[in-house]
Coordinates of C-alpha atoms and ligand atoms in Angstrom, one line a residue:
M1 CA 70.6 12.2 -31.3
I2 CA 67.2 13.4 -30.5
G3 CA 64.6 12.3 -32.9
G4 CA 62.2 14.5 -34.9
V5 CA 64.2 17.8 -34.6
D6 CA 63.4 20.1 -37.5
R7 CA 64.6 23.5 -36.3
V8 CA 67.4 24.7 -34.0
I9 CA 67.8 28.2 -32.7
A10 CA 71.6 28.2 -32.4
G11 CA 74.1 30.1 -30.4
G12 CA 71.8 32.5 -28.5
T13 CA 71.5 33.5 -24.9
V14 CA 68.5 31.7 -23.5
I15 CA 66.7 33.7 -20.8
T16 CA 64.5 31.9 -18.3
G17 CA 63.6 32.4 -14.6
A18 CA 66.8 30.5 -13.8
G19 CA 68.9 33.3 -15.5
P20 CA 70.6 33.8 -18.9
E21 CA 72.5 30.8 -20.4
E22 CA 74.2 30.2 -23.7
A23 CA 72.3 27.4 -25.3
D24 CA 70.8 25.9 -28.5
V25 CA 67.1 25.4 -28.5
L26 CA 66.0 22.3 -30.5
I27 CA 62.5 22.2 -31.8
A28 CA 60.7 19.0 -32.9
G29 CA 57.4 20.0 -34.6
E30 CA 55.5 22.2 -32.1
R31 CA 57.5 21.4 -29.0
I32 CA 60.9 22.1 -27.5
A33 CA 62.9 18.9 -27.8
A34 CA 66.1 20.0 -25.9
V35 CA 67.9 23.0 -24.5
A36 CA 71.6 22.1 -24.8
A37 CA 75.0 23.7 -24.6
P38 CA 75.9 25.3 -28.0
G39 CA 76.9 22.8 -30.6
V40 CA 77.1 19.7 -28.4
L41 CA 74.2 17.9 -30.0
E42 CA 74.9 16.8 -33.5
L43 CA 72.1 17.5 -35.9
P44 CA 71.4 16.2 -39.4
E45 CA 72.0 18.7 -42.3
A46 CA 68.2 18.8 -43.0
V47 CA 67.5 20.6 -39.7
E48 CA 66.8 24.3 -40.2
R49 CA 69.3 26.5 -38.3
I50 CA 68.2 29.9 -37.0
D51 CA 71.3 31.9 -36.1
A52 CA 70.8 33.5 -32.7
R53 CA 74.4 34.6 -32.1
D54 CA 74.4 37.9 -30.2
K55 CA 70.7 37.6 -29.6
W56 CA 68.5 36.7 -26.7
V57 CA 66.0 33.8 -26.9
L58 CA 63.1 34.6 -24.6
P59 CA 59.8 32.9 -23.7
G60 CA 56.8 34.1 -25.7
M61 CA 54.6 36.2 -23.5
V62 CA 51.4 34.8 -22.0
D63 CA 49.2 37.9 -21.8
V64 CA 46.2 37.0 -19.7
H65 CA 44.4 40.4 -20.1
V66 CA 43.6 41.5 -23.6
H67 CA 40.6 43.3 -25.1
L68 CA 40.2 41.9 -28.6
R69 CA 36.8 43.5 -29.2
E70 CA 35.3 40.8 -31.3
P71 CA 32.3 40.3 -31.5
G72 CA 30.6 43.6 -31.1
Y73 CA 33.2 46.3 -31.2
V74 CA 35.2 45.4 -34.4
H75 CA 35.4 49.0 -35.4
K76 CA 38.1 49.2 -32.6
E77 CA 39.9 45.9 -33.1
D78 CA 39.3 42.3 -34.1
I79 CA 40.8 39.0 -33.3
S80 CA 43.1 38.9 -36.3
T81 CA 44.4 42.5 -36.0
C82 CA 44.9 42.1 -32.3
T83 CA 46.8 38.9 -32.6
Q84 CA 48.9 40.2 -35.3
A85 CA 49.9 43.0 -33.0
A86 CA 50.5 40.4 -30.3
A87 CA 52.9 38.4 -32.7
A88 CA 54.8 41.6 -33.4
G89 CA 55.0 42.3 -29.6
G90 CA 56.3 38.8 -28.7
V91 CA 53.0 37.7 -27.2
T92 CA 52.3 34.1 -28.1
T93 CA 49.2 33.4 -25.9
V94 CA 46.3 35.9 -25.3
F95 CA 43.4 35.6 -22.9
G96 CA 40.4 37.7 -24.2
M97 CA 38.0 39.7 -22.0
P98 CA 34.2 39.4 -22.0
N99 CA 33.1 43.0 -22.4
L100 CA 31.8 42.2 -25.9
N101 CA 28.5 42.1 -27.6
P102 CA 27.1 39.7 -26.8
V103 CA 28.7 39.7 -23.3
T104 CA 30.4 36.3 -22.9
K105 CA 28.3 34.8 -20.2
T106 CA 26.8 31.5 -21.4
R107 CA 28.2 28.3 -23.0
P108 CA 26.5 28.9 -26.4
I109 CA 27.9 32.4 -26.6
L110 CA 31.3 31.1 -25.6
D111 CA 31.2 28.2 -28.2
E112 CA 30.6 30.7 -31.0
L113 CA 33.4 32.9 -29.8
F114 CA 35.8 29.9 -29.7
D115 CA 34.9 29.3 -33.3
L116 CA 35.9 32.9 -34.1
Y117 CA 39.3 32.6 -32.4
D118 CA 39.8 29.2 -34.1
A119 CA 39.3 30.8 -37.5
K120 CA 41.1 34.1 -36.9
S121 CA 43.8 34.0 -34.2
V122 CA 47.4 34.1 -35.2
V123 CA 48.6 33.2 -31.7
D124 CA 47.3 30.8 -29.1
W125 CA 44.4 31.9 -27.0
N126 CA 41.9 31.5 -24.2
H127 CA 39.0 33.6 -23.0
N128 CA 37.6 34.7 -19.6
P129 CA 33.8 34.8 -19.5
V130 CA 31.6 36.5 -17.0
P131 CA 30.4 34.1 -14.3
S132 CA 27.2 36.0 -13.4
E133 CA 24.9 33.2 -14.6
L134 CA 25.9 30.7 -12.1
D135 CA 24.5 27.6 -13.9
Q136 CA 26.8 28.5 -16.8
V137 CA 30.0 28.4 -14.8
A138 CA 30.7 24.7 -14.9
P139 CA 29.7 24.2 -18.6
M140 CA 32.1 27.0 -19.5
A141 CA 34.9 25.3 -17.5
E142 CA 34.3 22.1 -19.5
A143 CA 34.7 24.1 -22.7
G144 CA 38.2 24.9 -21.5
V145 CA 38.2 28.5 -20.1
A146 CA 41.3 29.4 -18.1
A147 CA 39.5 31.8 -15.8
Y148 CA 36.4 34.0 -15.3
K149 CA 36.3 37.8 -15.2
I150 CA 34.1 40.4 -13.6
Y151 CA 34.3 44.2 -13.3
M152 CA 33.2 45.8 -10.0
V153 CA 32.2 48.9 -11.9
V154 CA 29.3 50.3 -13.8
D155 CA 29.9 53.2 -16.2
T156 CA 28.0 56.4 -15.5
G157 CA 27.0 58.3 -18.7
R158 CA 28.5 55.9 -21.3
D159 CA 27.8 52.4 -22.5
Y160 CA 31.4 51.2 -22.9
P161 CA 33.9 49.8 -21.8
H162 CA 31.6 48.2 -19.2
P163 CA 28.4 47.3 -21.0
S164 CA 25.5 46.0 -19.0
G165 CA 26.1 42.6 -17.6
T166 CA 29.9 42.9 -17.2
G167 CA 29.9 45.1 -14.1
I168 CA 28.7 43.6 -10.8
H169 CA 29.6 45.2 -7.5
D170 CA 26.9 43.7 -5.4
H171 CA 28.8 41.8 -2.7
G172 CA 26.2 39.1 -2.4
H173 CA 26.3 38.3 -6.1
L174 CA 30.1 38.4 -6.0
L175 CA 30.1 35.9 -3.2
R176 CA 27.8 33.6 -5.1
M177 CA 30.2 33.8 -8.1
F178 CA 33.2 33.0 -5.9
E179 CA 31.3 29.9 -4.6
A180 CA 30.3 28.8 -8.1
I181 CA 33.9 29.1 -9.5
G182 CA 35.7 27.3 -6.6
P183 CA 34.9 23.8 -7.8
T184 CA 36.1 24.5 -11.3
G185 CA 39.6 25.1 -9.9
R186 CA 39.9 28.2 -12.2
P187 CA 41.0 31.6 -10.9
F188 CA 38.4 34.4 -10.6
M189 CA 39.9 37.5 -12.3
V190 CA 38.4 40.7 -10.9
H191 CA 38.7 44.4 -11.8
P192 CA 38.6 45.9 -8.3
H193 CA 36.6 49.0 -7.9
D194 CA 34.4 50.5 -5.2
Q195 CA 31.5 52.0 -7.1
A196 CA 29.8 53.6 -4.1
I197 CA 32.9 55.6 -3.3
M198 CA 33.4 56.4 -7.0
D199 CA 29.9 57.8 -7.2
V200 CA 30.4 60.2 -4.3
I201 CA 33.7 61.5 -5.5
E202 CA 32.5 61.8 -9.1
Q203 CA 29.6 63.9 -8.0
T204 CA 31.9 66.5 -6.4
H205 CA 33.8 67.0 -9.7
W206 CA 30.6 67.2 -11.7
D207 CA 29.1 69.7 -9.3
R208 CA 32.1 71.9 -10.1
G209 CA 31.5 71.5 -13.8
D210 CA 34.8 69.8 -14.2
R211 CA 34.8 66.8 -16.6
S212 CA 38.4 67.2 -17.8
P213 CA 41.0 64.4 -18.1
A214 CA 42.7 65.8 -15.0
A215 CA 39.5 65.7 -13.0
Y216 CA 38.9 62.1 -14.2
A217 CA 42.4 61.0 -13.2
Q218 CA 42.1 62.6 -9.8
T219 CA 38.7 61.1 -9.1
L220 CA 39.9 57.6 -9.6
A221 CA 43.1 58.1 -7.6
T222 CA 41.3 59.8 -4.8
H223 CA 42.3 59.3 -1.1
N224 CA 45.5 57.6 -2.0
G225 CA 43.8 54.7 -3.9
L226 CA 40.8 54.1 -1.7
I227 CA 38.6 53.1 -4.6
W228 CA 41.0 50.1 -5.4
D229 CA 42.2 49.2 -1.9
S230 CA 38.8 48.9 -0.3
A231 CA 37.5 46.7 -3.1
I232 CA 40.6 44.5 -2.9
A233 CA 40.2 44.1 0.8
V234 CA 36.7 42.7 0.2
L235 CA 37.8 40.5 -2.6
L236 CA 40.6 39.0 -0.6
Q237 CA 38.2 38.2 2.2
M238 CA 35.8 36.5 -0.2
A239 CA 38.7 34.5 -1.6
E240 CA 39.7 33.5 1.9
A241 CA 36.1 32.6 2.9
T242 CA 35.4 30.5 -0.2
G243 CA 38.9 29.0 -0.9
T244 CA 38.5 30.2 -4.5
K245 CA 41.6 31.4 -6.3
L246 CA 41.5 35.2 -6.9
H247 CA 43.4 37.1 -9.6
I248 CA 43.5 40.9 -9.2
V249 CA 44.1 43.1 -12.2
H250 CA 45.4 46.7 -12.3
M251 CA 47.7 46.6 -9.3
Q252 CA 48.5 50.3 -8.8
T253 CA 48.8 51.3 -5.1
E254 CA 51.0 50.7 -2.1
G255 CA 48.0 49.7 -0.1
S256 CA 46.8 47.0 -2.5
I257 CA 50.3 45.5 -2.5
E258 CA 50.4 45.4 1.2
L259 CA 46.9 43.7 1.3
V260 CA 48.1 41.0 -1.1
R261 CA 51.3 40.4 0.9
R262 CA 49.4 39.9 4.1
A263 CA 46.7 37.8 2.5
R264 CA 49.3 35.4 1.1
E265 CA 50.9 35.1 4.5
R266 CA 47.5 33.9 5.8
G267 CA 47.4 31.3 2.9
V268 CA 44.9 33.1 0.7
K269 CA 45.1 31.9 -2.9
V270 CA 45.8 35.1 -4.8
S271 CA 47.7 36.2 -7.9
C272 CA 47.9 39.7 -9.4
E273 CA 49.1 41.6 -12.4
V274 CA 50.4 45.0 -13.3
N275 CA 49.6 46.5 -16.6
H276 CA 51.7 48.4 -19.1
W277 CA 50.3 51.8 -18.3
A278 CA 51.2 51.6 -14.6
L279 CA 54.9 50.9 -15.4
F280 CA 55.5 52.9 -18.5
L281 CA 52.8 55.5 -18.7
S282 CA 50.3 57.4 -16.5
R283 CA 52.7 59.8 -14.9
W284 CA 51.1 63.2 -14.4
A285 CA 53.1 64.6 -17.3
D286 CA 51.6 61.8 -19.5
I287 CA 48.1 62.6 -18.4
E288 CA 48.6 66.3 -19.2
R289 CA 50.2 65.6 -22.6
L290 CA 48.0 62.6 -23.7
G291 CA 44.8 63.3 -21.7
P292 CA 42.1 60.7 -22.6
Y293 CA 44.6 58.6 -24.6
A294 CA 46.5 57.7 -21.5
L295 CA 43.5 57.2 -19.2
S296 CA 41.9 55.1 -17.4
Y297 CA 44.5 55.7 -14.7
W298 CA 46.9 58.1 -13.3
V299 CA 49.5 56.3 -11.1
P300 CA 51.1 58.8 -8.7
D301 CA 54.9 58.4 -8.5
H302 CA 55.1 56.8 -5.0
H303 CA 52.6 54.1 -6.1
R304 CA 54.6 53.5 -9.3
A305 CA 57.7 53.0 -7.2
A306 CA 55.9 50.5 -5.0
V307 CA 54.6 48.6 -8.0
W308 CA 58.1 48.2 -9.5
E309 CA 59.3 47.0 -6.2
A310 CA 56.5 44.5 -5.8
L311 CA 57.0 43.2 -9.4
N312 CA 60.7 42.6 -8.5
D313 CA 60.1 41.0 -5.1
G314 CA 57.3 38.6 -6.4
T315 CA 54.3 40.2 -4.7
I316 CA 53.0 41.1 -8.2
N317 CA 53.2 38.0 -10.3
M318 CA 53.0 39.1 -13.8
L319 CA 52.8 41.9 -16.4
S320 CA 49.7 41.8 -18.6
S321 CA 48.8 44.4 -21.2
D322 CA 45.2 45.2 -20.5
H323 CA 45.4 46.2 -24.2
A324 CA 42.4 48.4 -24.6
P325 CA 42.0 49.8 -28.1
H326 CA 39.5 52.5 -28.9
T327 CA 39.3 54.8 -32.0
R328 CA 40.8 58.2 -32.0
A329 CA 37.3 59.7 -32.3
E330 CA 36.2 57.9 -29.1
K331 CA 39.2 59.3 -27.3
E332 CA 39.1 62.8 -28.7
I333 CA 35.8 63.6 -27.0
G334 CA 37.6 62.9 -23.7
W335 CA 39.4 66.3 -23.8
E336 CA 36.0 68.0 -23.2
D337 CA 34.3 65.2 -21.2
C338 CA 36.4 62.4 -20.0
W339 CA 33.4 60.7 -18.5
A340 CA 31.9 60.3 -22.0
C341 CA 35.1 58.8 -23.4
H342 CA 36.0 55.1 -23.6
T343 CA 38.8 54.6 -21.2
G344 CA 41.8 52.2 -21.4
T345 CA 44.9 52.3 -23.6
P346 CA 46.4 49.8 -26.1
G347 CA 49.8 48.3 -25.5
I348 CA 50.1 44.7 -26.6
Q349 CA 52.7 45.4 -29.2
E350 CA 54.9 47.7 -27.0
Q351 CA 54.8 46.2 -23.5
Y352 CA 57.5 43.5 -23.8
P353 CA 60.1 45.7 -25.6
L354 CA 59.4 48.4 -23.0
L355 CA 60.0 45.9 -20.1
L356 CA 63.2 44.6 -21.8
D357 CA 64.4 48.2 -22.1
C358 CA 63.8 48.7 -18.4
A359 CA 65.7 45.5 -17.7
M360 CA 68.7 46.8 -19.7
D361 CA 68.5 49.9 -17.5
G362 CA 68.7 47.7 -14.4
M363 CA 65.2 48.1 -13.2
I364 CA 64.4 44.4 -13.2
P365 CA 66.6 41.3 -13.8
L366 CA 66.3 39.5 -17.0
A367 CA 65.4 36.3 -15.2
R368 CA 62.5 38.1 -13.5
V369 CA 61.3 39.3 -16.9
A370 CA 61.0 35.7 -18.1
E371 CA 59.0 34.9 -15.0
V372 CA 56.6 37.9 -15.1
V373 CA 55.8 37.7 -18.8
A374 CA 55.6 33.9 -19.2
E375 CA 56.5 31.5 -16.4
E376 CA 54.2 32.9 -13.7
P377 CA 51.1 33.5 -15.9
A378 CA 51.4 29.9 -17.2
R379 CA 51.7 28.6 -13.7
E380 CA 49.0 30.7 -12.1
F381 CA 46.5 29.8 -14.9
N382 CA 47.5 26.2 -15.1
L383 CA 48.7 26.1 -18.7
P384 CA 50.7 22.9 -18.7
T385 CA 52.7 23.4 -22.0
K386 CA 53.2 27.2 -21.9
G387 CA 55.6 29.7 -20.4
F388 CA 58.8 27.7 -20.0
I389 CA 61.8 27.1 -22.3
R390 CA 62.1 23.5 -21.4
P391 CA 61.9 20.1 -23.2
G392 CA 58.3 19.1 -23.7
Y393 CA 56.9 22.6 -23.6
D394 CA 55.4 24.4 -26.7
A395 CA 58.1 26.2 -28.7
D396 CA 56.6 29.7 -28.0
L397 CA 59.7 31.8 -28.4
V398 CA 61.0 35.3 -29.0
I399 CA 64.3 36.1 -30.6
F400 CA 65.4 39.6 -29.5
D401 CA 68.4 41.6 -30.7
P402 CA 69.6 43.6 -27.7
N403 CA 72.0 45.6 -30.0
D404 CA 69.3 47.0 -32.2
Q405 CA 66.6 49.5 -31.2
T406 CA 62.8 49.9 -31.6
R407 CA 61.3 53.2 -32.6
H408 CA 57.7 53.0 -31.4
S409 CA 55.3 54.9 -33.6
A410 CA 51.7 55.1 -34.7
D411 CA 52.8 54.0 -38.2
A412 CA 54.1 50.7 -36.8
V413 CA 50.9 49.9 -34.9
L414 CA 49.1 46.8 -36.1
S415 CA 46.2 47.2 -33.8
K416 CA 43.2 48.4 -35.7
C417 CA 43.0 51.5 -33.5
G418 CA 46.1 52.8 -35.3
W419 CA 47.6 54.8 -32.4
T420 CA 49.8 54.3 -29.4
C421 CA 50.7 56.5 -26.4
Y422 CA 54.3 55.4 -27.0
D423 CA 54.5 57.2 -30.3
G424 CA 58.1 58.6 -30.6
R425 CA 59.6 56.5 -27.8
V426 CA 62.8 54.6 -28.6
T427 CA 63.7 51.5 -26.7
K428 CA 66.8 49.5 -26.7
G429 CA 66.6 46.2 -28.5
R430 CA 64.2 44.8 -31.1
I431 CA 62.0 41.8 -31.4
H432 CA 63.4 40.0 -34.4
R433 CA 61.3 36.9 -34.6
T434 CA 58.3 35.3 -32.7
L435 CA 57.4 31.6 -32.9
V436 CA 54.2 30.0 -31.8
R437 CA 54.4 26.2 -31.4
G438 CA 57.5 26.1 -33.5
R439 CA 56.2 28.1 -36.4
D440 CA 57.2 31.6 -37.3
V441 CA 54.4 34.2 -36.8
Y442 CA 56.6 37.3 -37.0
V443 CA 59.9 37.7 -38.8
D444 CA 61.9 40.9 -39.4
R445 CA 59.1 43.5 -39.1
T446 CA 56.5 41.3 -40.9
V447 CA 53.7 39.2 -39.5
V448 CA 53.9 35.9 -41.3
G449 CA 51.6 33.9 -39.0
E450 CA 48.3 32.9 -40.5
P451 CA 44.9 33.6 -38.9
G452 CA 43.7 30.2 -37.6
W453 CA 47.2 29.0 -36.6
G454 CA 46.4 29.9 -33.0
R455 CA 44.8 27.2 -30.8
L456 CA 43.0 27.1 -27.5
A457 CA 45.6 27.0 -24.7
R458 CA 43.7 24.7 -22.4
P459 CA 44.3 24.6 -18.7
A460 CA 45.1 21.4 -16.9
L461 CA 42.9 20.6 -13.9
Ligands
DOR501 O1 39.5 51.5 -18.8 C1 39.1 50.4 -19.0 N1 39.1 49.9 -20.3 N2 38.8 49.6 -18.0 C2 38.3 48.4 -18.2 O2 38.0 47.7 -17.3 C3 38.1 47.9 -19.6 C4 38.9 48.6 -20.6 C5 38.4 48.4 -22.0 O3 37.8 47.4 -22.3 O4 38.6 49.3 -22.8
ZN502 ZN1 40.9 45.3 -19.0

């Protein structure tokens, strides 16, 4: 008998990086107590039994790239609406991004933000501040941040999503940030972008008077991904020179994938993520139909194929949402002038079901799904109790019914923005229940988790 067990998820197929396995998952308080062959461990009558027969028991997603918008942009989203959408989408840990007002760049600003998460988050959380003020880097590590984040981009003609202080593309300043972060042991998460190339290409489209979504998409995708690949080449060299761990967001080209592969062979410490829009959206037909709603990025088909391959072969470590909610009004202006529109697209609620649908179509093994949504992000960001369905780990779990289906729609969206590019899409299977540290946060189409249940997911050093 294992002591302290109060819940058991019985008779399901447990899916981990080791593959699917029929097992009961025993929960004692907030932790997994045991994963055992069905029915072999005798349990007292008082233990609550959750019947998972014909269902899959998956790890809760660790989503390291989420724009929660609070403080500063709460007309788009806030911590409680975003983390309710997370709970419905099987996401049990979120990392927030610093393009807020105030920009998260000092310890006092970070402390206030941690208080907000503490009061409002339904799921576990962390936050990646900007490391531009070098003397603030160590104090923010002491507070418990999992990583730092910078954007190598400055917006032209709009003040969001990259408000002043979040975008730094000066290589000297970037190098100083790599050096300051190294001793903290945390990864440096970077949005790669070559602003100088972007400026030149943009000007060509503007001179033609073309500010359409199509022009915007083509500008960013110019020269087969030069804007991304050249930035990533520089970042990898800085990571190599300083020994600081680099985490690259928005993987979307063959060239970037090849650069990461080669850097790893040389021993450079680097992880990288793909985001929902690159896998499930941003085909040319999506750009034409959804225009500004689907942008930032158009991912040409040959690049999308390379991204899927790299996600399967391990070059790309993880899926993260890059959930980027904006209001409909902020998007609508993009039909006329996409450079005035706030770019990015929400997806925290839809990405995990979409990936599982692809797994059922044979595009990625279920074991790899468990790795890319949970095991790899937990490992790469040093979260010692997250990501794995193993004794001693937090009971962050998703119960998924593969025989049901999910009809994605704007009506079902819990994000404050109230829309989704996946409106009308039907995917196989349905998230039935989500648990964070042993407690239900989502059951049968209803968020039952309380704001404030979420806790800081602190990295180990
Ligand atoms: O398009 C984007 N939107 N790119 C980013 O880097 C940020 C994001 C946002 O916050 O909306
Ligand atoms: Zn982002």
